[in-house]
PDB file of C-alpha atoms in Angstrom:
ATOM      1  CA  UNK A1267      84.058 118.523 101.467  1.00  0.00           C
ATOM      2  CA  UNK A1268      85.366 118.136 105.130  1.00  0.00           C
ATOM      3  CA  UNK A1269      83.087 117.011 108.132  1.00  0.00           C
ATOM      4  CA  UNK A1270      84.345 118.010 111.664  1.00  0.00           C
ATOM      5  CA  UNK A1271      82.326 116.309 114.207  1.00  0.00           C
ATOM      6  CA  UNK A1272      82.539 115.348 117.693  1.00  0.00           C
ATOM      7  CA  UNK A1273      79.392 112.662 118.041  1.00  0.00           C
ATOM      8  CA  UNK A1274      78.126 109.653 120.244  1.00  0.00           C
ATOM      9  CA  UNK A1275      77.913 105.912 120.002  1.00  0.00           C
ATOM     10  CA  UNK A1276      76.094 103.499 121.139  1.00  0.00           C
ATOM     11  CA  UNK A1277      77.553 101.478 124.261  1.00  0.00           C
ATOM     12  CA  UNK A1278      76.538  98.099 122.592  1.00  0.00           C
ATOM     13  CA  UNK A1279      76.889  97.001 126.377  1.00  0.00           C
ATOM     14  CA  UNK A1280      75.171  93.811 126.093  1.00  0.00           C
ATOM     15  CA  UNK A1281      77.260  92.906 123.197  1.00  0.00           C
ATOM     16  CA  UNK A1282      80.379  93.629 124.441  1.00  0.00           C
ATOM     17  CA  UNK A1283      79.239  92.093 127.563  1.00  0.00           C
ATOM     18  CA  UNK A1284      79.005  88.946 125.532  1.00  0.00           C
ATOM     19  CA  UNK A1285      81.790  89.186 124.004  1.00  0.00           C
ATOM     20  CA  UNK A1286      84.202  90.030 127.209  1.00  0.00           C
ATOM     21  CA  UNK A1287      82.481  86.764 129.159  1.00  0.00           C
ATOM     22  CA  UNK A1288      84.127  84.834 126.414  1.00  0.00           C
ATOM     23  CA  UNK A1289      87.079  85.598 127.998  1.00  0.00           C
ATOM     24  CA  UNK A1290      86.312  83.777 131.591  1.00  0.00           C
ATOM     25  CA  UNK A1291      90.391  82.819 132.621  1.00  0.00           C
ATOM     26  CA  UNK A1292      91.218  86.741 132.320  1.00  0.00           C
ATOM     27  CA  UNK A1293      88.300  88.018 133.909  1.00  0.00           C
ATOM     28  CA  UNK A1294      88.852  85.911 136.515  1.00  0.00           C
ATOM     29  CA  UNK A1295      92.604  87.020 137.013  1.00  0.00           C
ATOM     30  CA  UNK A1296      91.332  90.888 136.651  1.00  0.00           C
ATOM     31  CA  UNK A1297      89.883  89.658 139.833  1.00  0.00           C
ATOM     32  CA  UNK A1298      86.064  90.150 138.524  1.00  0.00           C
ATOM     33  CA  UNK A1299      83.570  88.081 140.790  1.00  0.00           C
ATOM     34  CA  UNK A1300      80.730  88.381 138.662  1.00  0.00           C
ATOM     35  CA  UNK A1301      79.095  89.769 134.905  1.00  0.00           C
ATOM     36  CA  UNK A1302      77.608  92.311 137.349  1.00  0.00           C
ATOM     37  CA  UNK A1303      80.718  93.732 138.029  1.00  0.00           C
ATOM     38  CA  UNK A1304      81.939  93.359 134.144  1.00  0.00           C
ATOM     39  CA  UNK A1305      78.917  95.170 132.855  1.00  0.00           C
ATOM     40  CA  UNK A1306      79.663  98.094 135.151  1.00  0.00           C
ATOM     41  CA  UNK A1307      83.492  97.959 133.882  1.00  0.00           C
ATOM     42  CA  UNK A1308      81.952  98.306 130.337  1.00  0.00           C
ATOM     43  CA  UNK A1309      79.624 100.982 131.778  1.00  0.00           C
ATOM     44  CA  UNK A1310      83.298 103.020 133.462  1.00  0.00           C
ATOM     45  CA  UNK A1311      85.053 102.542 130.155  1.00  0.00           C
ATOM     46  CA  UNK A1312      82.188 104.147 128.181  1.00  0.00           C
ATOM     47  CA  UNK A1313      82.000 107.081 130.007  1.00  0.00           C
ATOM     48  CA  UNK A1314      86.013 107.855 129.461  1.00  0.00           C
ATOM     49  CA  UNK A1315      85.493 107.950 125.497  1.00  0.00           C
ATOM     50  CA  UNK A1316      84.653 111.269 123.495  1.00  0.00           C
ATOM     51  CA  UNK A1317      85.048 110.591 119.987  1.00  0.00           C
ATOM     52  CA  UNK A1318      85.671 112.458 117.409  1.00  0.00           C
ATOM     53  CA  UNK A1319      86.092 112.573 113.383  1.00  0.00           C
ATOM     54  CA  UNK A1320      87.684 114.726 110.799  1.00  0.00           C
ATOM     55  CA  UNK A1321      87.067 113.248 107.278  1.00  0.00           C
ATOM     56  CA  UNK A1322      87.732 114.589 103.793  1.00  0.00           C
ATOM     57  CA  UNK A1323      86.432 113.802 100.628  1.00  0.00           C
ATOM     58  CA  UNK A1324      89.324 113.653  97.743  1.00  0.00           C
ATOM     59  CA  UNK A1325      87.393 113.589  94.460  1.00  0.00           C
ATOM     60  CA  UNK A1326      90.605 114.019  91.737  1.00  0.00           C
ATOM     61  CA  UNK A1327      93.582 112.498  94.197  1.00  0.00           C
ATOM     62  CA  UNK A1328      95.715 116.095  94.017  1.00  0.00           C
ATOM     63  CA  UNK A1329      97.339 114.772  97.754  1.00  0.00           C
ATOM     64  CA  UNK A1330     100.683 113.871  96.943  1.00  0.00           C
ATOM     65  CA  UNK A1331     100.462 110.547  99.341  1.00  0.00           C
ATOM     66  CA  UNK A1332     103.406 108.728  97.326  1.00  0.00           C
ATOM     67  CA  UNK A1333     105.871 109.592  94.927  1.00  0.00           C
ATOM     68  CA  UNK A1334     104.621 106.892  92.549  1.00  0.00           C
ATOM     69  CA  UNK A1335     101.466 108.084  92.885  1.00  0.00           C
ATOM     70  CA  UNK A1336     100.014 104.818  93.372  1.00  0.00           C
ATOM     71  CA  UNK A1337      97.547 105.675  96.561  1.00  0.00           C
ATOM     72  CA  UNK A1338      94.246 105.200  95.244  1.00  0.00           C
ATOM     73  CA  UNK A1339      94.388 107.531  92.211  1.00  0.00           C
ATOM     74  CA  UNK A1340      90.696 108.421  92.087  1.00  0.00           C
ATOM     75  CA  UNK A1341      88.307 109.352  94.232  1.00  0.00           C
ATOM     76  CA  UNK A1342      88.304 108.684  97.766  1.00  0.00           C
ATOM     77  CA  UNK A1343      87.224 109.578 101.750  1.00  0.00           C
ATOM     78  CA  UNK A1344      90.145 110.193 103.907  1.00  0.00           C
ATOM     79  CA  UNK A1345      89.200 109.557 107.611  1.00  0.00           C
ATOM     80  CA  UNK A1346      90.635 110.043 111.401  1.00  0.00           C
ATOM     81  CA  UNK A1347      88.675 109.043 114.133  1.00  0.00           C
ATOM     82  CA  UNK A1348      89.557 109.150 118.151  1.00  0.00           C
ATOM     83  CA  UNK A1349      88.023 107.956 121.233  1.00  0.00           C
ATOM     84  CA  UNK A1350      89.971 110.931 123.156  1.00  0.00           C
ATOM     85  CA  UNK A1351      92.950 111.419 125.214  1.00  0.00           C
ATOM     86  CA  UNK A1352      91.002 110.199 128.847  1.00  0.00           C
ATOM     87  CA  UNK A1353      91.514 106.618 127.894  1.00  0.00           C
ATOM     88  CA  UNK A1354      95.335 106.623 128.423  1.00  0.00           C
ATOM     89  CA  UNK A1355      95.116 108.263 132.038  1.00  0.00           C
ATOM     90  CA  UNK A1356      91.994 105.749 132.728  1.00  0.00           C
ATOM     91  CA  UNK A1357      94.328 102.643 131.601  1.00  0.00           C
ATOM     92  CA  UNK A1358      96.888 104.003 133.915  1.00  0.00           C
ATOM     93  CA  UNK A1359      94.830 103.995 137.033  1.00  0.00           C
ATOM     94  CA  UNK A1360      94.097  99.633 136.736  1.00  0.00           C
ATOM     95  CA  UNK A1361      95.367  97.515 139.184  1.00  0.00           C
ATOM     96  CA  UNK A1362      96.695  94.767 137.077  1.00  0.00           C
ATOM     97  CA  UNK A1363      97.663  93.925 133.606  1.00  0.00           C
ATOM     98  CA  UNK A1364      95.147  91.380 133.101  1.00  0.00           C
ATOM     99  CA  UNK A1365      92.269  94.185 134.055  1.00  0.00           C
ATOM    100  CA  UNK A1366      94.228  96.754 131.331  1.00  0.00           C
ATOM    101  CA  UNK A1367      93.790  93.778 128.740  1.00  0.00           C
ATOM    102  CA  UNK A1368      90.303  93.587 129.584  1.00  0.00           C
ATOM    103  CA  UNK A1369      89.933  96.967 128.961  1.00  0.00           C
ATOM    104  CA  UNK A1370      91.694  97.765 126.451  1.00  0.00           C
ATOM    105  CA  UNK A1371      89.341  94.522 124.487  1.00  0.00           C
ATOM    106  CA  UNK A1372      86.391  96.752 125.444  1.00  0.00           C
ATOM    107  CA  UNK A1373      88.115  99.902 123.701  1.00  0.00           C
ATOM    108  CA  UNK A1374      88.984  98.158 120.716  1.00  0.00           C
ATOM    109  CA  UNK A1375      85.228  97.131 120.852  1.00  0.00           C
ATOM    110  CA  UNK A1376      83.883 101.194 121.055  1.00  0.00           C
ATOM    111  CA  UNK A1377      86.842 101.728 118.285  1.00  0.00           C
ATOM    112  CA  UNK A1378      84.863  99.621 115.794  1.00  0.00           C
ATOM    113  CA  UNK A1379      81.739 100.884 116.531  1.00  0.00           C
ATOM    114  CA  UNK A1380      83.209 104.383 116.404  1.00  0.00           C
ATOM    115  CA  UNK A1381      84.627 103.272 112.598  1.00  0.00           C
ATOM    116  CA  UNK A1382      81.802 101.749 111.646  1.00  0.00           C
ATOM    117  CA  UNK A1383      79.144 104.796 112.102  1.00  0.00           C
ATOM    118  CA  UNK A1384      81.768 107.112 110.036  1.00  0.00           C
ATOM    119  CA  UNK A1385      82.018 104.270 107.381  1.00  0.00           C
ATOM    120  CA  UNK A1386      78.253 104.589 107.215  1.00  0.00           C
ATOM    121  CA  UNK A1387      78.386 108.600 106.695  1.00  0.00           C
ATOM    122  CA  UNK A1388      80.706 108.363 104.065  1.00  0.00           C
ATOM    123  CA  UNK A1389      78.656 105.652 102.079  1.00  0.00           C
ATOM    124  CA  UNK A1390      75.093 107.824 102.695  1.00  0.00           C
ATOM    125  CA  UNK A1391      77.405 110.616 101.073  1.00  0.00           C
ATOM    126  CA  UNK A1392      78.925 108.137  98.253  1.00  0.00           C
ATOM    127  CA  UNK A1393      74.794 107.367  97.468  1.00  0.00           C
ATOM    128  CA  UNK A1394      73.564 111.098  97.375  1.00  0.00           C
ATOM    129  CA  UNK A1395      76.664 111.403  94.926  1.00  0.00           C
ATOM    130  CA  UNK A1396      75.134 108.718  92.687  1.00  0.00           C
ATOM    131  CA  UNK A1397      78.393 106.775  93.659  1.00  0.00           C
ATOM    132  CA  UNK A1398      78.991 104.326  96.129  1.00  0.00           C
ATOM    133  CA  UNK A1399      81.706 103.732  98.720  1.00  0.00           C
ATOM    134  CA  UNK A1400      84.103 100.362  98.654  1.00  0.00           C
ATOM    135  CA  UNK A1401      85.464  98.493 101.711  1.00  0.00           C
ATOM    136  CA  UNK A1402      88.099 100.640 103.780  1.00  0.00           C
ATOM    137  CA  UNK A1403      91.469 100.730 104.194  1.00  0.00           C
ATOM    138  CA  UNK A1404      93.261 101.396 107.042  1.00  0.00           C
ATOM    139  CA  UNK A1405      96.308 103.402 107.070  1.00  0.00           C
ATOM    140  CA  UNK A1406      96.952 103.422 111.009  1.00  0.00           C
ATOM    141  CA  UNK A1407      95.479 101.123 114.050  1.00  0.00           C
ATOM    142  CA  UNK A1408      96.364 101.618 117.500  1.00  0.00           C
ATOM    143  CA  UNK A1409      98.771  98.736 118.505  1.00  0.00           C
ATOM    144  CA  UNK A1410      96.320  95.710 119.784  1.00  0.00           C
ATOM    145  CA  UNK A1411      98.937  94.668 122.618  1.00  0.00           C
ATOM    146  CA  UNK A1412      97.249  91.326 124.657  1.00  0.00           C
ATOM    147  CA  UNK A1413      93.879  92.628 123.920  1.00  0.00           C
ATOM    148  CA  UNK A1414      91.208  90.475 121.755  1.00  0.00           C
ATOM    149  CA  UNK A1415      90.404  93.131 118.757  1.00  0.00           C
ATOM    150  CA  UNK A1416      87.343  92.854 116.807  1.00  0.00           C
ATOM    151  CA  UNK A1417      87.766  90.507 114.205  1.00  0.00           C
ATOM    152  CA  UNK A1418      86.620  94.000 111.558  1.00  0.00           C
ATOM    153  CA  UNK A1419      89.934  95.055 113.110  1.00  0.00           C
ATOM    154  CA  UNK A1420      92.099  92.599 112.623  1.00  0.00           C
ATOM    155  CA  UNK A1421      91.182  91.135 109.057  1.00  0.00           C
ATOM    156  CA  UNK A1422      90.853  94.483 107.440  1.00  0.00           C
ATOM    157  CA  UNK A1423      92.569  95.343 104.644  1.00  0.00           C
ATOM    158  CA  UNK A1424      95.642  97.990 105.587  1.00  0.00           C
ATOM    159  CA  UNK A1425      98.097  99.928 103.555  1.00  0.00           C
ATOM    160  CA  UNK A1426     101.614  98.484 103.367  1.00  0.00           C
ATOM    161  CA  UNK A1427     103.251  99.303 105.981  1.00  0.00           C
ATOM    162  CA  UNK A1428     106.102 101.071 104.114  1.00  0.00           C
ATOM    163  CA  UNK A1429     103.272 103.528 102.165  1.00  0.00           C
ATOM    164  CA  UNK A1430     101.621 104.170 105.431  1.00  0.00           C
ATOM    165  CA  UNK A1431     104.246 105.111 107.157  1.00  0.00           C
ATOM    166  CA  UNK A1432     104.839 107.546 104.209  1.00  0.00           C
ATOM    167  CA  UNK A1433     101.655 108.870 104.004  1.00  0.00           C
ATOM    168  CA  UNK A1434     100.311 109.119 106.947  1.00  0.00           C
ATOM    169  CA  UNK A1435     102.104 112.137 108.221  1.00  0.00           C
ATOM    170  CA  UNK A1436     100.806 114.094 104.877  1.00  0.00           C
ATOM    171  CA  UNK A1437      97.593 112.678 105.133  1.00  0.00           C
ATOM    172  CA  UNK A1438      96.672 114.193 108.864  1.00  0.00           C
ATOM    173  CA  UNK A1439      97.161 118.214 107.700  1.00  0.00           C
ATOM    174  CA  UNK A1440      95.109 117.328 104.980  1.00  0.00           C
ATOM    175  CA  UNK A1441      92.457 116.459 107.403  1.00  0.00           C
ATOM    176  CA  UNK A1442      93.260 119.242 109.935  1.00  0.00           C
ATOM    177  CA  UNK A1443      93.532 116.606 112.133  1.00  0.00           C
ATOM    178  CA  UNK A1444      94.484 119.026 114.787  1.00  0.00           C
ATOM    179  CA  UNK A1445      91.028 119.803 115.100  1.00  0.00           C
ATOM    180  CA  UNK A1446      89.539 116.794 117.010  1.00  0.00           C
ATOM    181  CA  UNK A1447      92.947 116.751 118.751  1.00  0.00           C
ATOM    182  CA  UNK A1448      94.765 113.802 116.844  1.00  0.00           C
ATOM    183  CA  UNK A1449      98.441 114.115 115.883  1.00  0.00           C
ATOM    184  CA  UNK A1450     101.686 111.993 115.565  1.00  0.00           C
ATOM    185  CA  UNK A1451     104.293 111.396 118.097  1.00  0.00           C
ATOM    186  CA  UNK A1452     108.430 111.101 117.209  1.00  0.00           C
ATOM    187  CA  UNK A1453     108.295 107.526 117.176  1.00  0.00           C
ATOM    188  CA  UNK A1454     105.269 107.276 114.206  1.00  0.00           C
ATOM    189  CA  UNK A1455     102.582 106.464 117.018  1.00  0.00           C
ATOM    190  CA  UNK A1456      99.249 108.545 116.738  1.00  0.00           C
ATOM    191  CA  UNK A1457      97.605 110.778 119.841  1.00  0.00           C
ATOM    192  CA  UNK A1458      95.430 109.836 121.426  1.00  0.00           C
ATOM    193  CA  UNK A1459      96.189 106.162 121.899  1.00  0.00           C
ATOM    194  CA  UNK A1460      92.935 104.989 120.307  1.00  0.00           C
ATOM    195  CA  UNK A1461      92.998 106.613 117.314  1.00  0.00           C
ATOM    196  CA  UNK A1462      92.261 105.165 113.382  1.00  0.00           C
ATOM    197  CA  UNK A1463      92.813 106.562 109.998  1.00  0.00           C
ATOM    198  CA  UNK A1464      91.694 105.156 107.079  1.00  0.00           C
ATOM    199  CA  UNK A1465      90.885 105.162 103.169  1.00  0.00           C
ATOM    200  CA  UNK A1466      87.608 104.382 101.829  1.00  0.00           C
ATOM    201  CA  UNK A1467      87.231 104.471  97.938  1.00  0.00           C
ATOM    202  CA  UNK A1468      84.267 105.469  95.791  1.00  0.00           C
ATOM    203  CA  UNK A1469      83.533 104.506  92.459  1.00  0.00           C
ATOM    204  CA  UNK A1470      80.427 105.457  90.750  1.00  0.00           C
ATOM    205  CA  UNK A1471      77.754 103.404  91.043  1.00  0.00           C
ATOM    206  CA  UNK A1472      76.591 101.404  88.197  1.00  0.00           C
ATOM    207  CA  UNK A1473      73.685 102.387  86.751  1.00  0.00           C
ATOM    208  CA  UNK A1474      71.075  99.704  86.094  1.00  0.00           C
ATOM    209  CA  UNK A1475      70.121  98.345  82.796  1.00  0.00           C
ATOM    210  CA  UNK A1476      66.075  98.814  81.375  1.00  0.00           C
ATOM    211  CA  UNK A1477      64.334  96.232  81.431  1.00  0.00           C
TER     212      UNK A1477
END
């Protein structure tokens, strides 16, 4: 059962807005005069993203993710999503590292929304199953760097680092990864930059006692 999907988000401008103002003493270094001018740096960031999803739907666990077999041995939704490869160029183009910081804050901020709508997918899908869908996993984040990630981001459970870095390279051709674009460099890194893969279990959903 495998979705291939390029789709949109929602900006959640005003949030992020919110969010980024927290950050006054880097703003101010980025060499932003006003929120005028960080809305419309929200606005420019927004328009460089095209994301896009591959996710696959493992009901008996026949991927061979670890030779122990100890990678969630039951069912499960394998994921990669991207924000696309523009971001990288768009990054490279900022005058000054405290204005990449900012921006790469408000990327991590589209990442999670961009996570967050597939998580949703995948848990409709768990209910029409008569199952339901646990809290993810992540196998691979895009390094965070100076940036202020999403706190989703940074307190989420991940896979030890040792398993990930085991199966992550056999669990992208099992999502044809290729498709939305997505695939790993030499040094373990994913492309594009701001790209996530992650696990999200299903078990099947309790059924509820008569009264």
């Amino acid at each position: 059962m495998r979705k291939i999907k390029r789709f949109k988000i929602t900006s959640r401008s005003r949030e992020i807005l919110n969010r980024l103002m927290r950050e006054l003493p880097l703003l101010r270094r980025a060499g932003f005069q006003n929120q005028q001018e960080v809305s419309a740096f929200i606005t420019e960031i927004f328009k460089q993203i095209d994301p896009g999803v591959v996710y696959e739907f493992n009901q008996d666990a026949h991927w061979e993710l670890d030779d122990k077999s100890i990678i969630h041995k039951e069912m499960f939704s394998a994921c990669a999503v991207t924000l696309g490869d523009k971001l990288t160029s768009y990054l490279s183009t900022l005058s000054n590292d405290d204005k990449r910081t900012a921006a790469v804050t408000v990327i991590l901020e589209f990442l999670k929304t961009a996570i967050l709508f597939v998580n949703d997918l995948i848990k409709e899908q768990a209910e029409k199953e008569e199952c339901e869908a646990l809290e993810l996993q992540f196998v691979y984040l895009p390094p965070f760097g100076a940036a202020g990630a999403p706190k989703m981001l940074r307190e989420a459970a991940r896979l030890e680092k040792t398993l990930a870095d085991k199966a992550l390279p056999m669990i992208l051709p099992h999502l044809n990864a290729q498709k939305i674009d997505v695939s790993q460099a030499q040094d373990g890194t994913l492309l594009p930059v701001y790209t996530a893969v992650f696990f999200v279990p299903w078990q099947k959903a309790k059924k509820k006692g008569k009264r």
